[in-house]
Coordinates of C-alpha atoms in Angstrom, one line a residue:
X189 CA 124.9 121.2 111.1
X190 CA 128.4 121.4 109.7
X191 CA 129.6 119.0 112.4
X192 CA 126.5 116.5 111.8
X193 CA 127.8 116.6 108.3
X194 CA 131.5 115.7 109.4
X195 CA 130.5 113.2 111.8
X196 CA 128.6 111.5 108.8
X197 CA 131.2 111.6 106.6
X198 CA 133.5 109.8 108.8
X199 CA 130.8 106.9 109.7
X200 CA 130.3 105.9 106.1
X201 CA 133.9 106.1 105.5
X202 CA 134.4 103.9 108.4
X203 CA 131.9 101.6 107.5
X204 CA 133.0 101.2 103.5
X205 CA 136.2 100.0 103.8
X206 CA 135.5 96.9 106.0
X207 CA 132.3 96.2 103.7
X208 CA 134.6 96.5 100.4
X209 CA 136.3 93.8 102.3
X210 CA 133.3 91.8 102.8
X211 CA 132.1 92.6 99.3
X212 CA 135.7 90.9 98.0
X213 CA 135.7 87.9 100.4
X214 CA 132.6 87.0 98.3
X215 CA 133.3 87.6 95.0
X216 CA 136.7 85.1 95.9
X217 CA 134.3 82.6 97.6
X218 CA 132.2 82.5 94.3
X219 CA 135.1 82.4 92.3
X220 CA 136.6 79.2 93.8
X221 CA 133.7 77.5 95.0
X222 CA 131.1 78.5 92.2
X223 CA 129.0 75.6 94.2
X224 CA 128.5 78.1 96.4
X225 CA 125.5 79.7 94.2
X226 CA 123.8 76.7 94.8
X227 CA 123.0 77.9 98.3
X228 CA 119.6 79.2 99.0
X229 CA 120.6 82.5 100.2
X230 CA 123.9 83.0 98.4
X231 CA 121.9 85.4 95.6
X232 CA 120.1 87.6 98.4
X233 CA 123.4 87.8 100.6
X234 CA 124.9 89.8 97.5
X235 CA 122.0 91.9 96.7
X236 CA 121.5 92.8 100.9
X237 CA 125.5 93.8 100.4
X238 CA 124.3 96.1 97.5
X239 CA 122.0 97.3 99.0
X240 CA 123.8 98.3 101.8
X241 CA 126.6 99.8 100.2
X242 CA 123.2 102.3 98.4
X243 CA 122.6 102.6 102.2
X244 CA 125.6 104.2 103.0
X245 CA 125.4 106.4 99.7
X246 CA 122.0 107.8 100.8
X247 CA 123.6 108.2 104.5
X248 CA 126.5 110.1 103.0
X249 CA 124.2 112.7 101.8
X250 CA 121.5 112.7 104.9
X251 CA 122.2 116.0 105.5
X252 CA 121.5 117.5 102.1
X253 CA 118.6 119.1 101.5
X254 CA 118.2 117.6 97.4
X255 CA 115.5 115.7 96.4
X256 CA 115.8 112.0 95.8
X257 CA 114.5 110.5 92.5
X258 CA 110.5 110.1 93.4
X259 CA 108.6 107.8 90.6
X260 CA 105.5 105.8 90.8
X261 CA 106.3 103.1 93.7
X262 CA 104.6 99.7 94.3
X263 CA 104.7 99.5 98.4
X264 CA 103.1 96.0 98.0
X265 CA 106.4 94.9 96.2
X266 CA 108.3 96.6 98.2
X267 CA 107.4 95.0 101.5
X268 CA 107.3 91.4 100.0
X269 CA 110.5 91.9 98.7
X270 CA 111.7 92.9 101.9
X271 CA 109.8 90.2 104.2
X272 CA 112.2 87.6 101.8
X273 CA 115.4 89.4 102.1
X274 CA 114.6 89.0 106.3
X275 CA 114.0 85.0 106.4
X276 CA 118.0 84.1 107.2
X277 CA 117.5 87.1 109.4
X278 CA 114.5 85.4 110.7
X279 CA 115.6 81.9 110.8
X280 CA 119.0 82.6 112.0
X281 CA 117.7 83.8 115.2
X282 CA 114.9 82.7 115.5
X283 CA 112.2 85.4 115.0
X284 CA 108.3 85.3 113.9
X285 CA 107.2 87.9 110.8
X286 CA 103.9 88.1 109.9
X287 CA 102.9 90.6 107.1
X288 CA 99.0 91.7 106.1
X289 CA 98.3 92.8 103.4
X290 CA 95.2 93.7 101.3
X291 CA 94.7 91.9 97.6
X292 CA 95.2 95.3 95.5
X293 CA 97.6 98.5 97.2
X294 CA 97.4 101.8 95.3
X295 CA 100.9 102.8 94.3
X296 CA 102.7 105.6 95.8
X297 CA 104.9 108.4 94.7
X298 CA 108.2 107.6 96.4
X299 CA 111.8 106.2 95.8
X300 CA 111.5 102.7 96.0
X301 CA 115.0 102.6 97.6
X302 CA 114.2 104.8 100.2
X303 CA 111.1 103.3 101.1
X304 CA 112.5 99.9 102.2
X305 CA 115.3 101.8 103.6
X306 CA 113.0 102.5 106.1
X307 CA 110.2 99.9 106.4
X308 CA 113.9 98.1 107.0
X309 CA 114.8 100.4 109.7
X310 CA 111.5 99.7 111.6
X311 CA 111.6 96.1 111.2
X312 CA 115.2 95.9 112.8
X313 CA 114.0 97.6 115.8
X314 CA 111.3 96.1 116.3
X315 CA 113.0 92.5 116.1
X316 CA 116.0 93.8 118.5
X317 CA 113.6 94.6 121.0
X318 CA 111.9 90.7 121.1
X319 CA 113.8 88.6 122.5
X320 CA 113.9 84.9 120.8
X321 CA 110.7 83.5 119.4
X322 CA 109.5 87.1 119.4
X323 CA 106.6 88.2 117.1
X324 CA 106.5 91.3 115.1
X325 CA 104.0 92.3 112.6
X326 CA 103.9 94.5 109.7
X327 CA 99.9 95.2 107.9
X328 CA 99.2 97.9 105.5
X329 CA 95.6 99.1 104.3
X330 CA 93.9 101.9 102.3
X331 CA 92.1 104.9 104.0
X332 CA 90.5 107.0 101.8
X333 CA 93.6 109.2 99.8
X334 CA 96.3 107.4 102.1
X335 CA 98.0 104.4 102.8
X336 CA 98.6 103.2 106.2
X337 CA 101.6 100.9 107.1
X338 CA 102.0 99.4 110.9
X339 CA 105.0 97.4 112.0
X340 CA 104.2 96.3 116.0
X341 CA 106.3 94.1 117.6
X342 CA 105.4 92.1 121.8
X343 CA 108.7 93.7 122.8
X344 CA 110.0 95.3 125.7
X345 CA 108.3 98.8 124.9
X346 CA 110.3 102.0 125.8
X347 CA 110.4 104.7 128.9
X348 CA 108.7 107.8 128.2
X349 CA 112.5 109.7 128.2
X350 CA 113.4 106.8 125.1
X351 CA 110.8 107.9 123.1
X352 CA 110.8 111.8 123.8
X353 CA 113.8 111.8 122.0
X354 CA 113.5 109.1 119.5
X355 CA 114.1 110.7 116.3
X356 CA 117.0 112.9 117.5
X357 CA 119.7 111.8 115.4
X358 CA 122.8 109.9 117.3
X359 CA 120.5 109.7 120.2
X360 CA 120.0 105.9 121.0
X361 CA 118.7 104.0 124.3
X362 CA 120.2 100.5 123.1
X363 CA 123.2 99.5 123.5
X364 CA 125.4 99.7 120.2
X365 CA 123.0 101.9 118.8
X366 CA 123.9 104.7 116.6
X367 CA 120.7 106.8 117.1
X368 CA 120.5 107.1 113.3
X369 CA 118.2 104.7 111.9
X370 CA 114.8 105.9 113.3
X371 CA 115.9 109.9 112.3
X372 CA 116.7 108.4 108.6
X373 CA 113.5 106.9 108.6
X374 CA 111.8 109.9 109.9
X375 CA 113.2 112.0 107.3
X376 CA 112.6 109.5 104.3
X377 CA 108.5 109.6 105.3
X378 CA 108.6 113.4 105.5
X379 CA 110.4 113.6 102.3
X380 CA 107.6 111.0 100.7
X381 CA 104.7 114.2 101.9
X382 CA 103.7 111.1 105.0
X383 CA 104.2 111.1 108.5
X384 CA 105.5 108.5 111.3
X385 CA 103.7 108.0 115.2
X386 CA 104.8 105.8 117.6
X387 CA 102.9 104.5 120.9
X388 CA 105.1 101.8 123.4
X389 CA 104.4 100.7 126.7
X390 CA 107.1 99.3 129.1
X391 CA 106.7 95.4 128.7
X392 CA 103.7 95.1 126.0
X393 CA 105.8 96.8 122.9
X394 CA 105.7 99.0 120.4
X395 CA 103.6 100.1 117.4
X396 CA 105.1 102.3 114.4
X397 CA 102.2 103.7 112.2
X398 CA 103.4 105.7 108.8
X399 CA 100.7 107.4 106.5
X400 CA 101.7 108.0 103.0
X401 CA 99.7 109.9 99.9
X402 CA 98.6 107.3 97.5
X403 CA 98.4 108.3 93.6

């Protein structure tokens, strides 16, 4: 564990400085081209850069065993927020999102931060296993004390050795791939008292289903 720890260390650290960089270049674009604001996406660009730099605050301490901040979270919110924060994601290269969901969600007991942390995480892979035009979905629903929340994408699927070890952390079947998204989000669900399955077949896709306690 101490060397998970080190090796985590070291990956934030790594990936900080060059987004402190990022974060300057635009703050200096806004300041000499204030037009810039005008921009549809110019406001979310700065929040998703936030947000990531909380990202790599909450990977910094992946290994503790503290509790987060839980308070009463609207997952409703939570997922339309995040379905906007994806369109230049979407339109950029040229993916299909549709989201489901029902007129009224009860709210959970979570950390809103954490929960789109990982509804995030899920998203990503199931777009980077589409290829363009691909189609991923994301529907939510009520079942009696529980609220369940599935993100399927028409994807390539994964081999039966990919998914035995799928939320081993650092383990990853993708090129690139640090193996450490799918353990995160394993780890926020667990932490939010809910649990994560998967099914995928080679060449049909795959299907993420999370349960979470409702209040």
């Amino acid at each position: 564990m101490e060397d998970l720890n080190l090796t985590i260390a070291k990956m934030v650290h790594e990936i900080r400085n060059p987004l402190t960089l990022i974060n300057s270049s635009l703050q200096l674009i806004e300041t000499t081209h204030p037009e810039v604001k005008d921009f549809q996406f110019w406001s979310q660009t700065l929040e998703d850069v936030e947000y990531l730099n909380q990202l790599l605050d909450d990977l910094a301490v992946y290994s503790d065993d503290r509790r987060f901040f839980m308070c009463e979270a609207d997952l409703k919110e939570i997922i339309l927020s995040l379905k906007e924060s994806l369109q230049p994601y979407i339109l950029a290269h040229r993916k299909n999102l549709s989201v489901h969901l029902p007129a009224q969600l009860p709210p959970v007991f979570g950390n809103p931060v954490k929960l789109r942390q990982a509804f995030l995480n899920l998203l990503k892979n199931a777009f980077e296993a589409t290829g363009e035009d691909g189609c991923v979905s994301l529907s939510a629903r009520k079942y009696l004390d529980q609220i369940i929340i599935r993100v399927s994408d028409d994807g390539c699927g994964m081999t039966p050795e990919a998914l035995a070890d799928l939320f081993t952390p650092f383990s990853s079947h993708k090129a690139g791939g640090t193996g450490l998204g799918l353990a995160i989000t394993q780890k926020i669900i667990r932490a939010h008292y809910g649990q994560i399955d998967v099914t995928s077949s080679l060449g049909r896709g795959t299907a993420f289903t999370v349960t979470l306690p409702h209040l």
